[in-house]
Amino acid sequence: MTNSGIKTAQKWLKDADAILVTASNGFSISEGLNLFENNEKLKTVLGDLVDKYHFPNLLSAMGYHYPDKLDQWRAYARVNEYYVYNYHPGELMADLKKILGNKPSFVWTSNVDHHFKIAGFDNLLEIEGSWTSGVCSAHPQEHPVVSLTETLHQIYEKDQAGTLTEDDLPTCEECGAPIAMNVPGPTFRMDQEQVQGFERFIEQYQDKNIVVLELGIGPRNQLIKAPSMQLVAGNSHAHYITINKGELLIPDVIGERSIGFSSTIIEAFEALLTGKGELEAQGPAKAAPKLTPAQQAEQEKMLKQFYPSYMVDRGIHPGELMMYMTVDKDHPSHLHMIQDGQSLMYVIGDASIVHCFTQDGQYYSVRLGLDKTKKEIHGFYVNAGTFIAIEDANDSGAGFSQISAGISANGSGELLVPRIDQLTKLFPKQKELIKRLSIK
């Protein structure tokens, strides 16, 4: 059975028109970079900062609010020197290139170590930025993103020599404000060239025989996992191969076109290259009864209005998967009823505006984002029976807004659309808003 799974995965990769590689912490760990580990290596990298700030791991050191800016940049520089400046692509990257061969491919990662770029993967989306780039802390959207590679190396050398001063810390060439590392937070700015490259890749291959090769993404890390599953769910020609030791998640909706290997990435790569190996495998599942083409077309047409996606334009049954909805100014999520209650959380991009209409005549709106000065909140819960619509606040220059929405696994999947005439009678002050965000 295991060998059969390997052969099936090999065939999917061989027959693919294109391969989308998705990667997270598990891939970095396979390369020797473990953000969560507490061992002697932590002191090798960070030195005296470990005892000074009682860091349990690298993740806490990189996200710590330092009282001393010099220590903050010492930590950044030491981590970069060890894991980025002195990084040399190894066997794992070489094997990945062999697996991809000459096929069109793209790498979509939440890793911030910049390893894929250094290894020569130019078709790349680093959705959470990277340790090697910085932005102006005062004008993150207006002033250019800067490379920190050489700056961090120079800071490291002065740190080691004991000559580091605040004059050595990076500042914006436009206004003189301090530079912030370009990772998720109030100043984060996504690389638009990478985003546009990803859009072009998805637009070209989303309806073709595309394989998603997922590397080291755990079930709770939904930032990339959920949208890539949506991509597979919306395309009957697509396949999904996931590698994650001990934790596999394959929803039923894509089970017949999915294989999971509970193994190390190194072991799985060797098996995919040689066709041999003893790997614990899951899938593919037996095919479920399919909708008729007419039913599928009607479902997709309707769902695309309520669950728009910046990267995937295919609809899926909303009771099947955790949804990551991405809206832009031209594609809001139209008014529909929340049947079982729903949690909504900001993820990335512009702020989202959620319009809520309760059945007892209450209207309110919520801004989902990170800027507390604009009264934005990170997430909230919508009670059952509320009609909601979601649109992009279009306030940061990202061009899109992504939020996560918890969908009840036991729900019927029906979309309940309000009658516009009745809703406007109940909410006359919001008549134009209702008209704009309703399905015609």
Coordinates of C-alpha atoms in Angstrom, one line a residue:
M1 CA 0.0 0.0 0.0
T2 CA 2.8 2.4 0.9
N3 CA 4.7 1.7 -2.3
S4 CA 1.5 2.1 -4.3
G5 CA 1.0 5.5 -2.7
I6 CA 4.6 6.5 -3.7
K7 CA 4.0 5.4 -7.3
T8 CA 0.7 7.3 -7.4
A9 CA 2.3 10.5 -6.1
Q10 CA 5.1 10.0 -8.7
K11 CA 2.6 9.7 -11.5
W12 CA 0.7 12.8 -10.3
L13 CA 4.0 14.8 -10.3
K14 CA 5.1 13.4 -13.7
D15 CA 1.7 14.2 -15.4
A16 CA 1.3 17.7 -13.8
D17 CA 1.1 20.8 -16.0
A18 CA 2.5 22.7 -13.0
I19 CA 3.5 22.2 -9.4
L20 CA 2.7 24.6 -6.5
V21 CA 5.0 24.0 -3.6
T22 CA 3.7 25.2 -0.2
A23 CA 6.0 25.2 2.8
S24 CA 6.1 26.2 6.4
N25 CA 8.0 25.5 9.7
G26 CA 8.3 21.8 9.0
F27 CA 10.5 22.5 6.0
S28 CA 12.7 24.9 7.9
I29 CA 13.1 22.3 10.7
S30 CA 14.2 19.7 8.2
E31 CA 16.9 22.2 7.2
G32 CA 18.0 22.7 10.8
L33 CA 16.2 25.9 11.6
N34 CA 13.8 25.2 14.5
L35 CA 12.1 28.3 15.8
F36 CA 10.6 26.5 18.8
E37 CA 13.5 24.4 20.1
N38 CA 15.3 25.2 23.4
N39 CA 18.7 23.7 23.3
E40 CA 22.4 24.5 23.3
K41 CA 22.2 25.8 19.7
L42 CA 20.0 28.7 21.0
K43 CA 23.0 30.0 23.0
T44 CA 25.3 29.4 20.1
V45 CA 23.2 31.7 17.9
L46 CA 22.1 34.4 20.4
G47 CA 24.9 34.3 23.0
D48 CA 24.4 36.3 26.2
L49 CA 20.9 37.5 25.0
V50 CA 19.4 34.2 26.0
D51 CA 20.2 34.6 29.7
K52 CA 19.6 38.4 29.7
Y53 CA 16.0 38.0 28.4
H54 CA 15.3 34.4 29.3
F55 CA 14.4 33.4 25.8
P56 CA 13.0 29.8 25.5
N57 CA 13.4 29.7 21.7
L58 CA 14.3 31.7 18.5
L59 CA 10.7 32.7 17.9
S60 CA 10.5 34.6 21.2
A61 CA 13.8 36.4 20.5
M62 CA 12.6 37.6 17.0
G63 CA 9.3 38.8 18.3
Y64 CA 10.3 40.3 21.6
H65 CA 9.6 43.9 22.4
Y66 CA 13.1 45.0 23.5
P67 CA 13.7 47.9 25.9
D68 CA 17.1 48.3 24.2
K69 CA 17.2 48.9 20.4
L70 CA 20.8 47.8 20.3
D71 CA 19.8 44.4 21.8
Q72 CA 17.0 44.1 19.3
W73 CA 19.3 44.5 16.4
R74 CA 21.9 42.3 18.0
A75 CA 19.3 39.5 18.1
Y76 CA 18.3 40.1 14.5
A77 CA 21.9 40.2 13.3
R78 CA 23.0 37.1 15.2
V79 CA 20.0 35.1 13.9
N80 CA 20.6 36.3 10.3
E81 CA 24.3 35.7 10.4
Y82 CA 23.8 32.1 11.5
Y83 CA 20.8 31.1 9.5
V84 CA 20.7 33.4 6.4
Y85 CA 24.1 35.1 5.7
N86 CA 26.0 31.8 6.1
Y87 CA 23.2 29.6 4.7
H88 CA 24.2 27.3 1.9
P89 CA 21.4 25.3 0.2
G90 CA 21.8 21.6 1.0
E91 CA 20.5 18.2 -0.1
L92 CA 16.9 19.0 0.7
M93 CA 16.8 22.0 -1.8
A94 CA 18.6 20.0 -4.4
D95 CA 16.1 17.1 -4.1
L96 CA 13.2 19.5 -4.4
K97 CA 14.6 20.8 -7.6
K98 CA 15.0 17.3 -8.9
I99 CA 11.4 16.5 -8.1
L100 CA 10.2 19.7 -9.8
G101 CA 12.4 19.1 -12.9
N102 CA 11.6 21.5 -15.7
K103 CA 7.9 21.8 -14.9
P104 CA 6.4 25.3 -14.3
S105 CA 6.5 25.7 -10.5
F106 CA 5.9 28.3 -7.8
V107 CA 6.9 28.3 -4.1
W108 CA 4.4 29.7 -1.6
T109 CA 5.8 29.9 1.9
S110 CA 5.2 31.4 5.3
N111 CA 8.9 30.9 6.2
V112 CA 10.8 34.1 6.8
D113 CA 14.3 32.7 6.5
H114 CA 14.6 33.6 2.8
H115 CA 16.1 30.1 2.1
F116 CA 14.1 29.4 -1.0
K117 CA 15.2 32.6 -2.7
I118 CA 18.9 32.0 -1.8
A119 CA 18.5 28.5 -3.2
G120 CA 17.4 29.9 -6.5
F121 CA 13.6 29.6 -6.4
D122 CA 12.7 32.9 -8.1
N123 CA 9.0 32.1 -8.5
L124 CA 8.3 32.8 -4.9
L125 CA 5.7 34.3 -2.5
E126 CA 7.0 34.9 1.0
I127 CA 3.5 35.6 2.5
E128 CA 4.9 36.7 5.9
G129 CA 7.9 38.6 4.5
S130 CA 11.5 37.8 5.3
W131 CA 14.3 38.6 7.7
T132 CA 16.3 40.1 4.9
S133 CA 14.0 43.1 4.2
G134 CA 13.0 46.2 6.1
V135 CA 10.4 49.0 5.9
C136 CA 10.2 52.5 7.2
S137 CA 8.5 52.4 10.6
A138 CA 6.9 55.8 10.0
H139 CA 5.8 55.4 6.4
P140 CA 5.8 51.7 5.7
Q141 CA 3.5 51.9 2.6
E142 CA 4.9 55.0 1.1
H143 CA 8.7 54.5 1.4
P144 CA 10.6 51.8 -0.4
V145 CA 11.3 48.3 1.0
V146 CA 15.0 48.0 1.7
S147 CA 17.4 45.0 1.7
L148 CA 18.9 44.3 5.2
T149 CA 21.3 41.6 4.2
E150 CA 24.5 43.6 4.3
T151 CA 23.3 45.9 7.0
L152 CA 22.6 43.0 9.4
H153 CA 26.0 41.5 8.5
Q154 CA 27.7 44.8 9.4
I155 CA 25.8 45.1 12.6
Y156 CA 26.9 41.5 13.5
E157 CA 30.5 42.3 12.9
K158 CA 30.4 45.4 15.1
D159 CA 28.4 43.6 17.7
Q160 CA 31.2 40.9 17.9
A161 CA 33.9 43.6 18.0
G162 CA 32.0 45.5 20.8
T163 CA 31.8 48.7 18.8
L164 CA 28.0 48.7 17.9
T165 CA 26.3 52.0 18.6
E166 CA 22.8 53.4 17.8
D167 CA 24.3 55.3 14.9
D168 CA 24.9 51.9 13.2
L169 CA 21.2 51.0 13.3
P170 CA 19.3 51.3 9.9
T171 CA 17.1 54.3 9.2
C172 CA 14.9 55.3 6.3
E173 CA 16.8 57.2 3.6
E174 CA 13.6 59.1 2.8
C175 CA 12.7 60.5 6.2
G176 CA 15.3 59.2 8.7
A177 CA 12.8 57.1 10.8
P178 CA 14.0 53.8 12.2
I179 CA 13.7 50.8 9.9
A180 CA 11.5 47.9 11.0
M181 CA 12.0 44.3 9.9
N182 CA 9.4 43.5 7.2
V183 CA 7.5 40.7 8.9
P184 CA 3.8 40.6 10.1
G185 CA 2.9 43.5 12.3
P186 CA 1.7 47.1 12.0
T187 CA 4.3 48.0 9.4
F188 CA 4.3 44.8 7.3
R189 CA 4.3 45.4 3.6
M190 CA 3.9 42.4 1.3
D191 CA 6.1 42.2 -1.8
Q192 CA 3.7 43.1 -4.6
E193 CA 6.0 41.7 -7.3
Q194 CA 5.8 38.4 -5.6
V195 CA 2.0 38.7 -5.2
Q196 CA 1.6 39.5 -8.9
G197 CA 3.8 36.6 -9.9
F198 CA 1.7 34.3 -7.8
E199 CA -1.5 35.7 -9.3
R200 CA -0.2 35.1 -12.8
F201 CA 0.8 31.5 -11.9
I202 CA -2.6 30.7 -10.4
E203 CA -4.5 32.3 -13.2
Q204 CA -2.6 30.3 -15.7
Y205 CA -2.8 26.9 -14.0
Q206 CA -5.7 26.8 -11.6
D207 CA -8.0 25.0 -14.1
K208 CA -5.2 22.7 -15.4
N209 CA -3.6 19.6 -14.0
I210 CA -1.8 21.3 -11.1
V211 CA -0.3 19.5 -8.1
V212 CA 0.0 21.1 -4.7
L213 CA 3.1 19.7 -3.0
E214 CA 2.8 20.7 0.7
L215 CA 5.9 20.5 2.9
G216 CA 5.8 20.6 6.6
I217 CA 2.5 22.5 7.2
G218 CA 0.7 21.4 10.3
P219 CA -3.1 21.1 10.5
R220 CA -3.4 24.2 12.7
N221 CA -1.4 26.4 10.3
Q222 CA -4.2 27.4 8.0
L223 CA -2.6 30.5 6.4
I224 CA -1.5 28.6 3.3
K225 CA -3.1 25.2 3.9
A226 CA -6.7 26.3 3.6
P227 CA -6.4 28.4 0.4
S228 CA -4.4 25.7 -1.3
M229 CA -7.0 23.1 -0.4
Q230 CA -9.6 25.4 -1.9
L231 CA -7.6 25.5 -5.1
V232 CA -7.6 21.7 -5.3
A233 CA -11.3 21.4 -4.3
G234 CA -12.3 23.8 -7.0
N235 CA -10.5 22.0 -9.8
S236 CA -11.3 18.3 -10.6
H237 CA -7.9 18.0 -12.4
A238 CA -5.8 19.1 -9.4
H239 CA -4.0 16.8 -6.9
Y240 CA -2.7 17.3 -3.4
I241 CA 0.4 15.7 -1.9
T242 CA 1.1 16.6 1.8
I243 CA 4.2 15.6 3.8
N244 CA 4.1 16.2 7.5
K245 CA 5.3 13.7 10.1
G246 CA 2.7 12.7 12.6
E247 CA 0.0 15.2 11.6
L248 CA -1.9 14.9 8.3
L249 CA -5.0 16.7 7.4
I250 CA -6.9 15.7 4.2
P251 CA -10.5 16.9 4.1
D252 CA -13.0 14.5 2.5
V253 CA -13.8 17.0 -0.3
I254 CA -10.4 16.4 -1.8
G255 CA -9.7 13.0 -0.4
E256 CA -9.9 11.1 -3.7
R257 CA -7.2 13.3 -5.2
S258 CA -4.9 13.5 -2.2
I259 CA -2.1 11.5 -0.7
G260 CA -0.4 12.2 2.7
F261 CA 2.9 10.9 3.9
S262 CA 3.5 10.9 7.6
S263 CA 7.3 11.0 7.4
T264 CA 10.2 13.3 7.4
I265 CA 10.5 15.5 4.3
I266 CA 14.0 13.9 3.6
E267 CA 12.5 10.4 3.6
A268 CA 9.6 11.4 1.4
F269 CA 11.8 13.1 -1.1
E270 CA 14.0 10.0 -1.4
A271 CA 10.9 7.9 -1.9
L272 CA 9.5 10.3 -4.6
L273 CA 12.9 10.3 -6.4
T274 CA 13.6 6.5 -6.2
G275 CA 10.1 5.1 -6.1
K276 CA 11.2 3.1 -3.0
G277 CA 10.5 3.5 0.7
E278 CA 8.5 2.4 3.7
L279 CA 6.4 5.5 4.4
E280 CA 3.2 5.7 6.4
A281 CA 0.6 6.9 3.8
Q282 CA -2.9 8.1 3.8
G283 CA -5.1 8.2 0.7
P284 CA -6.3 8.5 -2.0
A285 CA -9.8 8.0 -0.7
K286 CA -12.6 6.4 -2.7
A287 CA -14.4 8.8 -5.0
A288 CA -17.6 10.4 -3.5
P289 CA -20.7 10.8 -5.6
K290 CA -20.2 13.8 -7.9
L291 CA -22.5 16.6 -8.8
T292 CA -23.7 16.8 -12.4
P293 CA -21.9 19.4 -14.5
A294 CA -25.0 21.6 -14.3
Q295 CA -25.2 21.3 -10.5
Q296 CA -21.5 22.0 -10.2
A297 CA -21.7 25.0 -12.4
E298 CA -24.7 26.4 -10.5
Q299 CA -23.0 25.9 -7.1
E300 CA -19.8 27.5 -8.3
K301 CA -21.6 30.5 -9.8
M302 CA -23.4 31.1 -6.5
L303 CA -20.6 30.5 -4.1
K304 CA -18.2 32.8 -5.9
Q305 CA -20.4 35.7 -4.9
F306 CA -20.2 34.9 -1.2
Y307 CA -16.7 33.6 -0.8
P308 CA -14.6 35.5 -3.2
S309 CA -10.9 34.7 -3.3
Y310 CA -8.0 36.9 -4.4
M311 CA -6.1 33.8 -5.5
V312 CA -8.7 31.2 -6.4
D313 CA -11.9 31.8 -8.4
R314 CA -13.5 28.5 -7.8
G315 CA -16.2 27.8 -5.2
I316 CA -16.5 24.9 -2.8
H317 CA -19.1 23.6 -0.5
P318 CA -18.8 25.9 2.5
G319 CA -19.4 23.1 5.1
E320 CA -16.3 21.2 4.0
L321 CA -13.3 23.4 4.8
M322 CA -12.0 26.2 7.0
M323 CA -12.4 29.2 4.8
Y324 CA -9.8 31.9 4.2
M325 CA -11.7 34.6 2.3
T326 CA -9.8 37.2 0.4
V327 CA -11.8 40.2 -0.8
D328 CA -10.8 43.3 -2.8
K329 CA -12.6 46.5 -3.8
D330 CA -14.2 44.8 -6.8
H331 CA -15.1 41.5 -5.1
P332 CA -16.8 41.9 -1.7
S333 CA -18.5 39.0 0.1
H334 CA -22.2 39.7 -0.4
L335 CA -25.0 39.7 2.2
H336 CA -25.8 36.2 3.5
M337 CA -27.0 34.8 6.8
I338 CA -24.7 33.2 9.4
Q339 CA -26.6 30.1 10.4
D340 CA -24.5 28.5 13.2
G341 CA -22.4 31.4 14.5
Q342 CA -19.1 32.2 13.1
S343 CA -15.7 33.5 14.2
L344 CA -14.0 36.0 11.9
M345 CA -10.3 36.9 12.2
Y346 CA -8.1 39.3 10.4
V347 CA -5.2 37.6 8.6
I348 CA -3.3 39.9 6.3
G349 CA -3.5 42.8 3.8
D350 CA -5.9 45.8 4.1
A351 CA -8.4 46.0 7.0
S352 CA -11.8 44.4 6.4
I353 CA -15.1 46.0 7.1
V354 CA -17.8 43.5 8.2
H355 CA -21.4 44.8 8.0
C356 CA -23.8 43.1 10.4
F357 CA -27.6 43.1 10.3
T358 CA -29.3 41.4 13.2
Q359 CA -32.9 40.1 13.0
D360 CA -34.0 42.3 15.9
G361 CA -33.2 45.5 13.8
Q362 CA -29.6 46.2 15.0
Y363 CA -27.0 47.3 12.4
Y364 CA -23.3 47.5 13.3
S365 CA -20.0 47.4 11.4
V366 CA -16.6 46.0 12.6
R367 CA -13.1 46.8 11.2
L368 CA -10.9 43.8 11.3
G369 CA -7.2 44.8 11.3
L370 CA -4.2 45.6 13.5
D371 CA -4.4 49.4 13.8
K372 CA -6.0 50.3 17.2
T373 CA -6.0 54.0 16.4
K374 CA -8.6 53.2 13.7
K375 CA -10.6 51.1 16.3
E376 CA -9.7 47.9 14.5
I377 CA -9.9 44.6 16.3
H378 CA -8.2 41.3 15.4
G379 CA -11.3 39.2 15.5
F380 CA -14.9 38.8 16.7
Y381 CA -17.8 36.3 16.8
V382 CA -20.9 36.7 14.7
N383 CA -24.1 35.3 16.3
A384 CA -26.3 32.9 14.4
G385 CA -29.1 34.6 12.5
T386 CA -27.1 37.7 11.5
F387 CA -26.8 38.8 7.9
I388 CA -23.3 39.9 7.1
A389 CA -21.3 41.3 4.1
I390 CA -17.6 41.9 4.0
E391 CA -15.6 44.4 2.0
D392 CA -12.0 45.6 1.7
A393 CA -11.3 48.8 3.5
N394 CA -8.6 49.5 0.8
D395 CA -6.5 51.5 3.4
S396 CA -3.0 50.1 3.3
G397 CA -2.1 49.8 -0.4
A398 CA -2.1 46.0 -0.3
G399 CA -5.0 45.8 -2.7
F400 CA -6.8 43.0 -0.9
S401 CA -7.9 41.9 2.5
Q402 CA -7.8 38.4 3.8
I403 CA -9.7 37.1 6.8
S404 CA -10.3 33.6 8.2
A405 CA -13.9 32.4 8.8
G406 CA -14.7 29.3 10.9
I407 CA -17.4 27.3 9.1
S408 CA -19.4 24.7 11.0
A409 CA -18.5 21.2 9.8
N410 CA -22.1 20.1 10.6
G411 CA -23.8 22.9 8.7
S412 CA -26.2 22.2 5.8
G413 CA -24.1 24.3 3.4
E414 CA -27.1 26.3 2.3
L415 CA -26.6 30.0 1.6
L416 CA -29.5 32.0 2.9
V417 CA -29.8 35.3 1.1
P418 CA -32.0 38.2 2.5
R419 CA -34.9 39.6 0.6
I420 CA -33.7 43.1 -0.2
D421 CA -37.1 44.7 0.1
Q422 CA -37.7 43.3 3.6
L423 CA -34.1 44.1 4.7
T424 CA -34.4 47.8 3.6
K425 CA -37.7 48.2 5.4
L426 CA -36.0 47.0 8.6
F427 CA -32.9 49.1 8.0
P428 CA -33.9 52.2 5.9
K429 CA -30.8 54.2 6.9
Q430 CA -28.6 51.5 5.3
K431 CA -30.7 51.2 2.1
E432 CA -27.8 52.1 -0.3
L433 CA -25.4 49.9 1.6
I434 CA -27.8 46.9 1.4
K435 CA -28.4 47.6 -2.3
R436 CA -24.6 47.7 -3.0
L437 CA -23.8 44.5 -1.2
S438 CA -26.8 42.3 -2.2
I439 CA -27.0 39.8 -4.9
K440 CA -29.1 41.2 -7.7

